[in-house]
Short mmCIF file of C-alpha atoms and ligand atoms in Angstrom, two decimals:
data_model
loop_
_atom_site.label_atom_id
_atom_site.label_comp_id
_atom_site.label_asym_id
_atom_site.label_seq_id
_atom_site.Cartn_x
_atom_site.Cartn_y
_atom_site.Cartn_z
CA MET A 1 -21.72 22.09 -4.09
CA ASN A 2 -18.89 23.14 -1.80
CA THR A 3 -16.01 21.55 0.08
CA TYR A 4 -17.73 21.77 3.47
CA SER A 5 -20.89 19.99 2.31
CA ILE A 6 -18.85 17.17 0.73
CA LEU A 7 -16.94 16.67 3.99
CA ALA A 8 -20.15 16.67 6.03
CA LYS A 9 -21.78 14.17 3.65
CA LYS A 10 -18.95 11.65 3.91
CA ARG A 11 -18.61 12.22 7.67
CA ASP A 12 -22.30 11.22 8.02
CA GLY A 13 -21.84 8.06 5.94
CA GLY A 14 -23.37 9.41 2.71
CA THR A 15 -22.48 8.42 -0.84
CA LEU A 16 -20.59 11.02 -2.87
CA THR A 17 -21.68 11.72 -6.44
CA PRO A 18 -19.19 11.63 -9.35
CA ASP A 19 -19.40 15.46 -9.55
CA GLU A 20 -18.59 15.87 -5.88
CA ILE A 21 -15.60 13.52 -6.13
CA ARG A 22 -14.28 15.26 -9.24
CA PHE A 23 -14.79 18.72 -7.69
CA PHE A 24 -12.80 17.69 -4.63
CA ILE A 25 -9.91 15.99 -6.42
CA GLN A 26 -9.56 18.75 -9.03
CA GLY A 27 -9.69 21.44 -6.34
CA TYR A 28 -7.14 19.66 -4.17
CA THR A 29 -4.74 19.04 -7.07
CA LYS A 30 -4.87 22.73 -8.05
CA GLY A 31 -4.26 23.83 -4.44
CA GLU A 32 -7.75 25.35 -4.08
CA ILE A 33 -8.71 22.89 -1.34
CA ALA A 34 -6.48 22.91 1.75
CA ASP A 35 -4.53 19.95 3.17
CA TYR A 36 -6.62 20.06 6.38
CA GLN A 37 -9.83 19.66 4.37
CA ALA A 38 -8.38 16.81 2.29
CA SER A 39 -7.22 15.16 5.53
CA ALA A 40 -10.77 15.36 6.87
CA LEU A 41 -12.15 13.68 3.74
CA LEU A 42 -9.50 10.95 3.85
CA MET A 43 -10.35 10.22 7.49
CA ALA A 44 -14.09 10.15 6.71
CA ILE A 45 -13.42 7.68 3.85
CA CYS A 46 -11.22 5.59 6.16
CA ILE A 47 -14.00 5.36 8.72
CA ASN A 48 -17.10 5.16 6.50
CA GLY A 49 -15.65 3.55 3.36
CA MET A 50 -16.73 4.04 -0.25
CA ASN A 51 -18.90 1.87 -2.44
CA ALA A 52 -17.61 0.42 -5.73
CA ASP A 53 -18.95 3.31 -7.85
CA GLU A 54 -17.43 5.96 -5.58
CA THR A 55 -14.10 4.10 -5.59
CA SER A 56 -14.10 3.94 -9.41
CA GLU A 57 -14.97 7.65 -9.65
CA LEU A 58 -12.22 8.53 -7.18
CA THR A 59 -9.74 6.52 -9.26
CA LEU A 60 -10.81 8.21 -12.51
CA ALA A 61 -10.59 11.67 -10.94
CA MET A 62 -7.06 10.89 -9.70
CA LEU A 63 -6.11 9.38 -13.08
CA GLN A 64 -7.35 12.50 -14.88
CA SER A 65 -5.38 14.80 -12.58
CA GLY A 66 -2.26 14.31 -14.76
CA ASP A 67 -0.87 12.84 -17.96
CA GLN A 68 -1.68 9.39 -19.29
CA ALA A 69 0.87 7.37 -21.23
CA ASP A 70 -0.30 6.88 -24.80
CA LEU A 71 0.65 3.33 -25.79
CA SER A 72 -1.60 3.23 -28.87
CA SER A 73 1.39 3.00 -31.22
CA LEU A 74 2.57 -0.24 -29.60
CA ALA A 75 2.18 -3.39 -31.64
CA GLY A 76 -0.21 -5.76 -29.86
CA ILE A 77 -2.12 -5.27 -26.63
CA PRO A 78 0.07 -3.56 -24.03
CA CYS A 79 0.06 -5.62 -20.87
CA ASP A 80 1.41 -5.01 -17.40
CA LYS A 81 1.65 -6.52 -13.95
CA HIS A 82 1.57 -4.91 -10.54
CA SER A 83 2.56 -6.30 -7.16
CA THR A 84 1.20 -4.76 -3.99
CA GLY A 85 4.71 -5.15 -2.58
CA GLY A 86 6.59 -7.86 -0.79
CA VAL A 87 9.98 -9.01 0.41
CA GLY A 88 12.27 -10.64 -2.16
CA ASP A 89 9.66 -10.15 -4.89
CA LYS A 90 11.68 -9.96 -8.08
CA THR A 91 9.02 -11.48 -10.34
CA SER A 92 8.95 -8.46 -12.71
CA LEU A 93 12.57 -9.18 -13.67
CA ILE A 94 11.54 -12.70 -14.68
CA THR A 95 7.93 -12.38 -15.80
CA VAL A 96 8.35 -9.40 -18.13
CA PRO A 97 11.13 -11.07 -20.21
CA ILE A 98 9.06 -14.29 -20.36
CA VAL A 99 6.04 -12.39 -21.70
CA ALA A 100 8.19 -10.59 -24.29
CA ALA A 101 9.77 -13.91 -25.35
CA CYS A 102 6.25 -15.31 -25.93
CA GLY A 103 5.18 -12.42 -28.16
CA GLY A 104 3.59 -10.11 -25.57
CA SER A 105 4.21 -6.40 -25.30
CA VAL A 106 5.18 -4.91 -21.91
CA ALA A 107 5.89 -1.19 -21.49
CA LYS A 108 6.08 -1.07 -17.73
CA MET A 109 6.44 1.75 -15.24
CA SER A 110 7.64 0.64 -11.81
CA GLY A 111 8.42 2.19 -8.46
CA ARG A 112 11.24 2.31 -5.92
CA GLY A 113 11.28 0.43 -2.64
CA LEU A 114 9.98 2.05 0.53
CA GLY A 115 9.73 0.65 4.06
CA PHE A 116 10.06 -3.14 4.17
CA THR A 117 9.18 -3.71 0.51
CA GLY A 118 11.62 -3.63 -2.40
CA GLY A 119 11.16 -1.83 -5.73
CA THR A 120 11.90 -2.98 -9.27
CA ILE A 121 13.58 0.31 -10.25
CA ASP A 122 16.21 0.00 -7.49
CA LYS A 123 16.86 -3.59 -8.54
CA LEU A 124 17.36 -2.64 -12.18
CA GLU A 125 19.68 0.20 -11.21
CA SER A 126 22.07 -2.34 -9.75
CA ILE A 127 22.87 -3.34 -13.36
CA PRO A 128 25.77 -0.96 -14.18
CA GLY A 129 24.63 1.84 -16.52
CA PHE A 130 20.92 0.84 -16.58
CA ARG A 131 18.76 3.94 -17.24
CA THR A 132 15.32 3.98 -15.65
CA ALA A 133 14.42 7.64 -16.28
CA LEU A 134 12.92 7.41 -19.77
CA THR A 135 10.38 9.45 -21.70
CA VAL A 136 7.14 7.76 -22.76
CA GLU A 137 8.40 7.98 -26.35
CA GLU A 138 11.60 6.07 -25.48
CA MET A 139 9.55 3.50 -23.58
CA VAL A 140 7.27 2.94 -26.60
CA ASN A 141 10.22 2.75 -29.05
CA TYR A 142 12.09 0.20 -26.95
CA THR A 143 8.96 -1.91 -26.47
CA ASN A 144 8.21 -1.86 -30.19
CA ARG A 145 11.77 -3.03 -30.89
CA SER A 146 12.07 -5.80 -28.34
CA GLY A 147 8.69 -6.38 -26.64
CA LEU A 148 9.74 -5.00 -23.26
CA CYS A 149 10.85 -1.96 -21.31
CA ILE A 150 10.78 -1.17 -17.58
CA CYS A 151 11.25 2.41 -16.43
CA GLY A 152 10.38 4.72 -13.54
CA GLN A 153 7.06 6.53 -13.24
CA THR A 154 7.07 10.04 -14.62
CA GLY A 155 6.18 12.76 -12.09
CA SER A 156 3.23 13.91 -14.19
CA LEU A 157 1.30 10.65 -13.76
CA ALA A 158 -1.60 10.92 -11.26
CA PRO A 159 -0.27 13.97 -9.33
CA ALA A 160 -3.39 13.87 -7.14
CA ASP A 161 -2.22 10.51 -5.80
CA LYS A 162 1.22 11.90 -5.02
CA LYS A 163 -0.29 14.72 -2.93
CA LEU A 164 -2.90 12.51 -1.28
CA TYR A 165 -0.45 9.71 -0.50
CA ALA A 166 1.91 12.13 1.27
CA LEU A 167 -1.05 13.30 3.36
CA ARG A 168 -2.26 9.76 4.12
CA ASP A 169 1.20 8.84 5.30
CA VAL A 170 1.05 11.43 8.12
CA THR A 171 -2.68 11.29 8.98
CA ALA A 172 -3.08 7.55 9.70
CA THR A 173 -5.22 7.11 6.58
CA VAL A 174 -3.14 4.66 4.55
CA ASP A 175 -5.10 1.61 5.73
CA SER A 176 -8.28 1.96 3.73
CA ILE A 177 -9.20 -0.41 0.92
CA PRO A 178 -10.91 2.20 -1.32
CA LEU A 179 -8.01 4.62 -0.85
CA ILE A 180 -5.35 1.97 -1.54
CA ALA A 181 -7.27 0.62 -4.56
CA ALA A 182 -7.78 4.11 -6.04
CA SER A 183 -4.14 5.03 -5.40
CA ILE A 184 -2.69 1.93 -7.08
CA MET A 185 -5.18 1.81 -9.95
CA SER A 186 -4.98 5.53 -10.83
CA LYS A 187 -1.25 5.06 -11.50
CA LYS A 188 -1.68 1.71 -13.26
CA LEU A 189 -4.41 3.01 -15.55
CA ALA A 190 -2.40 6.18 -16.27
CA SER A 191 0.57 4.10 -17.38
CA GLY A 192 -1.50 2.92 -20.32
CA ALA A 193 -1.72 -0.90 -20.26
CA GLN A 194 -4.88 -2.51 -21.61
CA ALA A 195 -4.32 -5.89 -19.92
CA ILE A 196 -3.30 -5.91 -16.26
CA VAL A 197 -2.42 -8.73 -13.85
CA LEU A 198 -2.36 -7.79 -10.17
CA ASP A 199 -0.31 -9.78 -7.67
CA VAL A 200 -1.97 -9.02 -4.36
CA LYS A 201 0.23 -10.29 -1.55
CA THR A 202 -1.07 -11.66 1.71
CA GLY A 203 0.71 -12.56 4.95
CA SER A 204 3.33 -11.26 7.35
CA GLY A 205 5.42 -9.52 4.66
CA ALA A 206 2.47 -7.95 2.85
CA PHE A 207 0.66 -4.68 3.16
CA MET A 208 -2.46 -6.76 3.87
CA LYS A 209 -1.73 -9.36 6.55
CA GLU A 210 -5.14 -11.12 6.38
CA GLU A 211 -6.25 -13.01 3.29
CA ALA A 212 -9.81 -11.61 3.51
CA ASP A 213 -8.41 -8.04 3.29
CA SER A 214 -6.20 -8.99 0.34
CA VAL A 215 -9.23 -10.46 -1.44
CA ALA A 216 -11.29 -7.32 -0.73
CA LEU A 217 -8.47 -5.14 -2.11
CA ALA A 218 -8.10 -7.38 -5.19
CA GLU A 219 -11.85 -7.30 -5.86
CA ALA A 220 -11.92 -3.50 -5.54
CA MET A 221 -9.01 -3.13 -7.99
CA VAL A 222 -10.41 -5.64 -10.48
CA GLY A 223 -13.76 -3.79 -10.33
CA ILE A 224 -12.04 -0.46 -11.03
CA GLY A 225 -10.06 -1.93 -13.94
CA LYS A 226 -13.19 -3.44 -15.49
CA SER A 227 -15.18 -0.25 -15.19
CA ALA A 228 -12.30 1.55 -16.95
CA GLY A 229 -12.60 -0.98 -19.81
CA ARG A 230 -9.36 -2.86 -19.11
CA ARG A 231 -8.77 -6.62 -19.17
CA ILE A 232 -7.76 -7.46 -15.64
CA ALA A 233 -7.23 -10.33 -13.18
CA ALA A 234 -5.69 -10.64 -9.73
CA LEU A 235 -3.79 -13.42 -7.99
CA ILE A 236 -3.76 -13.59 -4.21
CA THR A 237 -0.28 -14.87 -3.32
CA ASP A 238 1.61 -15.87 -0.21
CA MET A 239 3.98 -13.46 1.54
CA ASP A 240 4.43 -15.43 4.76
CA GLN A 241 8.06 -15.94 3.73
CA PRO A 242 10.35 -14.03 1.37
CA LEU A 243 9.92 -14.92 -2.29
CA GLY A 244 13.03 -16.75 -3.49
CA ARG A 245 16.37 -17.09 -1.74
CA CYS A 246 17.61 -13.49 -1.87
CA VAL A 247 16.47 -10.14 -0.50
CA GLY A 248 18.40 -7.06 -1.67
CA ASN A 249 18.73 -5.30 -5.00
CA GLY A 250 21.89 -6.66 -6.68
CA LEU A 251 21.31 -10.08 -5.10
CA GLU A 252 17.78 -10.24 -6.51
CA VAL A 253 18.95 -9.33 -10.03
CA ARG A 254 21.46 -12.14 -9.77
CA GLU A 255 18.77 -14.59 -8.59
CA ALA A 256 16.42 -13.58 -11.43
CA ALA A 257 19.19 -13.88 -14.05
CA GLU A 258 20.24 -17.29 -12.72
CA LEU A 259 16.65 -18.55 -12.83
CA LEU A 260 16.28 -17.42 -16.45
CA GLN A 261 19.59 -19.13 -17.35
CA GLY A 262 18.40 -22.37 -15.74
CA LYS A 263 21.34 -22.23 -13.29
CA SER A 264 19.29 -22.47 -10.13
CA ALA A 265 15.67 -21.85 -9.41
CA ASP A 266 13.69 -21.42 -6.27
CA ASP A 267 10.53 -23.38 -6.99
CA ARG A 268 8.07 -20.81 -5.55
CA LEU A 269 9.71 -17.95 -7.41
CA TYR A 270 9.67 -19.93 -10.66
CA ARG A 271 6.03 -20.99 -10.30
CA LEU A 272 4.74 -17.52 -9.49
CA SER A 273 6.76 -15.85 -12.27
CA VAL A 274 5.46 -18.34 -14.85
CA GLU A 275 1.87 -18.03 -13.62
CA LEU A 276 1.93 -14.23 -13.80
CA ALA A 277 3.40 -14.41 -17.31
CA ALA A 278 0.76 -16.95 -18.40
CA ARG A 279 -2.04 -14.71 -17.12
CA MET A 280 -0.57 -11.64 -18.83
CA LEU A 281 -0.29 -13.50 -22.13
CA ALA A 282 -3.81 -14.89 -21.85
CA LEU A 283 -5.28 -11.45 -21.09
CA SER A 284 -3.38 -10.14 -24.12
CA GLY A 285 -5.35 -12.60 -26.25
CA LEU A 286 -2.34 -14.84 -26.99
CA GLY A 287 -3.88 -18.16 -25.90
CA THR A 288 -5.56 -19.93 -23.03
CA VAL A 289 -3.99 -19.72 -19.58
CA GLU A 290 -3.03 -23.42 -19.88
CA ASP A 291 -1.30 -22.97 -23.27
CA CYS A 292 0.40 -19.79 -22.13
CA ARG A 293 1.69 -21.54 -18.99
CA VAL A 294 3.40 -24.17 -21.15
CA ARG A 295 4.86 -21.52 -23.49
CA ALA A 296 6.08 -19.46 -20.54
CA GLY A 297 7.94 -22.49 -19.17
CA GLU A 298 9.49 -23.10 -22.61
CA ALA A 299 10.61 -19.48 -22.84
CA VAL A 300 12.64 -20.07 -19.69
CA SER A 301 14.05 -23.48 -20.62
CA SER A 302 15.02 -22.37 -24.14
CA GLY A 303 16.92 -19.31 -22.83
CA LYS A 304 14.70 -16.96 -24.91
CA ALA A 305 13.44 -15.12 -21.82
CA PHE A 306 17.03 -14.61 -20.63
CA GLU A 307 17.90 -13.14 -24.06
CA LYS A 308 15.03 -10.67 -23.59
CA LEU A 309 16.32 -9.64 -20.17
CA CYS A 310 19.78 -9.00 -21.68
CA ARG A 311 18.20 -7.09 -24.57
CA MET A 312 16.26 -4.87 -22.18
CA ALA A 313 19.42 -4.14 -20.18
CA GLN A 314 21.35 -3.30 -23.34
CA GLN A 315 18.73 -1.02 -24.87
CA GLN A 316 18.44 0.91 -21.62
CA GLY A 317 22.19 1.51 -21.41
CA GLY A 318 22.93 -1.30 -18.95
CA ASP A 319 25.82 -3.76 -19.13
CA PRO A 320 24.25 -7.13 -20.07
CA ARG A 321 27.47 -8.91 -19.05
CA ALA A 322 26.44 -8.27 -15.43
CA LEU A 323 23.56 -10.72 -15.96
CA GLU A 324 25.92 -13.58 -16.86
CA GLN A 325 28.85 -12.60 -14.67
CA PRO A 326 27.35 -11.73 -11.27
CA GLU A 327 30.70 -10.41 -10.00
CA ARG A 328 29.89 -7.36 -12.17
CA LEU A 329 26.81 -6.64 -9.99
CA PRO A 330 27.20 -4.68 -6.75
CA GLN A 331 28.10 -7.00 -3.88
CA GLY A 332 28.62 -6.19 -0.22
CA LYS A 333 32.29 -6.37 0.77
CA PHE A 334 31.44 -7.71 4.22
CA SER A 335 29.34 -10.73 5.09
CA ARG A 336 28.29 -12.70 8.16
CA ILE A 337 26.66 -16.12 8.51
CA ILE A 338 23.66 -16.31 10.82
CA LYS A 339 23.25 -19.73 12.42
CA ALA A 340 20.23 -21.59 13.78
CA PRO A 341 20.09 -21.13 17.57
CA ARG A 342 18.45 -24.56 18.04
CA SER A 343 17.41 -27.69 16.11
CA GLY A 344 13.92 -28.13 14.70
CA TYR A 345 11.71 -26.95 11.85
CA LEU A 346 11.81 -23.39 10.57
CA SER A 347 8.16 -22.84 11.42
CA ARG A 348 7.49 -19.09 11.14
CA ILE A 349 9.08 -16.15 9.37
CA ASP A 350 7.93 -12.64 10.22
CA THR A 351 8.59 -11.48 6.69
CA ALA A 352 8.15 -7.75 7.36
CA ARG A 353 10.96 -8.08 9.94
CA ILE A 354 13.15 -9.67 7.29
CA GLY A 355 12.40 -6.68 5.06
CA HIS A 356 13.33 -4.34 7.93
CA ALA A 357 16.55 -6.31 8.48
CA ALA A 358 17.45 -5.82 4.80
CA GLY A 359 16.78 -2.10 5.36
CA LEU A 360 19.12 -2.07 8.36
CA LEU A 361 21.83 -3.51 6.12
CA GLY A 362 21.30 -0.60 3.72
CA ALA A 363 19.19 -2.39 1.08
CA GLY A 364 16.04 -0.32 1.71
CA ARG A 365 14.75 3.11 2.59
CA VAL A 366 12.84 4.58 5.50
CA LYS A 367 12.29 7.91 3.71
CA LYS A 368 11.97 8.42 -0.04
CA GLU A 369 15.15 10.52 -0.12
CA ASP A 370 17.38 7.86 1.56
CA SER A 371 20.20 6.40 -0.53
CA ILE A 372 20.65 2.63 -0.65
CA ASP A 373 23.47 0.09 -0.79
CA LEU A 374 22.74 -1.92 -3.94
CA GLY A 375 25.06 -4.73 -2.81
CA ALA A 376 23.45 -5.22 0.61
CA GLY A 377 21.01 -7.99 1.48
CA ILE A 378 20.25 -11.45 2.79
CA ILE A 379 20.77 -14.86 1.16
CA PHE A 380 18.67 -17.59 2.76
CA ALA A 381 20.06 -21.09 3.10
CA ARG A 382 16.78 -22.41 4.52
CA ARG A 383 13.12 -22.01 3.73
CA LYS A 384 10.01 -22.18 5.86
CA GLY A 385 9.12 -25.77 6.77
CA GLU A 386 12.68 -27.12 6.42
CA LYS A 387 14.36 -29.11 9.20
CA LEU A 388 17.71 -27.91 10.51
CA GLN A 389 20.27 -28.57 13.24
CA ALA A 390 21.49 -26.08 15.85
CA GLY A 391 24.48 -24.17 14.45
CA GLU A 392 23.55 -24.75 10.78
CA GLU A 393 23.47 -21.76 8.46
CA LEU A 394 20.08 -20.03 8.35
CA CYS A 395 21.18 -17.21 6.09
CA ARG A 396 24.06 -14.93 5.17
CA ILE A 397 23.91 -11.16 5.39
CA CYS A 398 26.12 -8.84 3.36
CA ALA A 399 26.70 -5.11 2.90
CA GLY A 400 29.32 -2.49 2.10
CA SER A 401 29.80 -1.88 5.83
CA GLU A 402 29.29 -3.97 8.96
CA ALA A 403 27.53 -1.10 10.75
CA GLY A 404 24.04 -2.64 10.48
CA PHE A 405 25.06 -6.29 10.99
CA SER A 406 24.22 -6.70 14.68
CA ALA A 407 20.83 -4.97 14.42
CA ALA A 408 20.00 -6.95 11.27
CA GLU A 409 21.03 -10.25 12.90
CA GLU A 410 18.83 -9.47 15.88
CA ALA A 411 15.88 -8.60 13.61
CA ILE A 412 16.32 -11.80 11.55
CA LEU A 413 16.62 -14.11 14.56
CA GLY A 414 13.71 -12.32 16.28
CA GLY A 415 11.61 -12.80 13.15
CA MET A 416 12.20 -16.55 12.80
CA GLU A 417 10.76 -19.32 14.91
CA ILE A 418 12.20 -22.84 15.09
CA SER A 419 9.88 -25.41 16.62
CA ASP A 420 9.65 -29.16 17.18
CA CYS A 421 6.69 -29.66 14.82
CA SER A 422 6.65 -29.31 11.08
CA PRO A 423 4.50 -26.24 10.24
CA VAL A 424 1.64 -26.07 7.76
CA CYS A 425 2.94 -24.12 4.75
CA LYS A 426 0.16 -22.30 2.94
CA GLU A 427 -0.37 -22.44 -0.81
CA LEU A 428 1.70 -20.00 -2.86
CA ILE A 429 -1.19 -18.99 -5.14
CA ARG A 430 -4.26 -18.81 -2.95
CA GLN A 431 -6.94 -17.49 -5.28
CA VAL A 432 -7.50 -16.01 -8.72
CA ILE A 433 -9.97 -13.15 -9.04
CA GLU A 434 -11.16 -12.47 -12.56
N1 URA B 1 0.76 1.53 -2.80
C1 URA B 1 0.22 2.60 -3.43
O1 URA B 1 0.64 2.98 -4.51
N2 URA B 1 -0.78 3.24 -2.81
C2 URA B 1 -1.27 2.87 -1.61
O2 URA B 1 -2.19 3.49 -1.12
C3 URA B 1 -0.68 1.76 -0.98
C4 URA B 1 0.34 1.10 -1.60
#
C-alpha cells in the first residue's frame, strides 16, 4: 500500500479499504503525506463519492487522530445536539437548559460562527465573564453538578479534520456529503456523547439548500453514529427564514433568555427547541418522545429551564444578572429602522444574505481570526408570510458603529421579496431520520 496507489484507486472510482483510509489519515495527520496529495484525494472523493462503509471508516480514522473526551464519569447518558448551522439559530441556549431541567446530562462542545452562520460560543461570550475555554475535567464536574455545560472545542479533538478542513476550504472540496458527514461526526463522536440529536438545516440560509441533499447528509451522519454504537436521530428543519426574531450574538442570548422566562416567544423557535430537547431526552432513555415533549414544555413554563441557564452562566464565571436584565448584555450604540419599500406579503427571505448582512454589521466573521461586535445584529419586526404596508418597519439593525449600516441595509432589502400573493410557508420540521 502506498499513497499513490490510494489516490489512483479513488480517482478511478474504486472503494478504499479501512486500512487504506487509516494509512492515509494517519500519514496526513503526522505530516508524512503532503498537502498536494491530500488535496488530490479530497477532489477524488468529491467527484466519485464514498460508500457508507468508507465514510464510517474515514470518520473513525479522523476521530482517532486526536483525543476523545471521556464522559464515563458523568451521571446518566451524556447527550448532545448538533446543528449544521443557520441564521438566528440559538436553540442550544434553550434546548440544553430544558434537557438539564428534565434530568438529562449535557456536556457540550460548540463552535464559533464563520461565514453567514452564527456560533454558540460567540453567543455565550456575550454574557459578561462567561468562560468557554474549559478542560474536559471542568466540563465533566460542572455537568455532574448541574446537568449542563457548554464550552469550546479543545484543539486536540480530531486534528485530522482541522487540517483537512483548511485544505477543503481552498481546494473547492467542501461540498461533498461524505466529507461533510465525516468532518462533523468525527468531532461529535470525539466530544463523547452517547446520545446525539442532529439538526440538519435546509433552505436558503443552510449549508444544504435542497431538502434532498439535507436528507442525504442526515442519513450519512445517522449511519456513522449508529456504526459507532451511538444512539442518534436527525431532524431536517427549515432555514428559509432566520430562526426567531433576532440575529446577532448578544441579541440572541436576550431572545433565548426571554423565551425561557416566558416573556416573549417566537413560535418556531419555541417549537424547534422543545422538539430537540424531547428527542435528546428520549434518546437518553428518559421517556417516550411524546412524554418528553410535554415535560420539556413544562420545564419552560415552570421557569426550571431558565434556572438551569442561569446556573450554567454562574458556574462558568458569567454574570447571570445579564439574563434577566438585558441592558447588561452588549448592545449596539447605533441603530437604524429598515422599512418596507412597498405593500404586500413578505414572500421570500434569502436567509444567507441576512446572515451576510449581520456580518457586515460586525456580528460575524469572514476569517476565523476576525473579531466580532457582540452587540451588533438585526431584530425582525416581520416574519415570512406576514402582510405589511409600505413604510412599515421590516427590521431594525444595530451595531457599535454605523460603518456597515448602508451595506447591511442593501443586503437585507436585496434579500427580501414583497409580493401581492401570500407565499406558501414550508413546515418547520420537515422529517425525522432515526
Ligand atoms: N461543518 C463542519 O464541521 N465540517 C464540514 O465539512 C462542514 C460544516
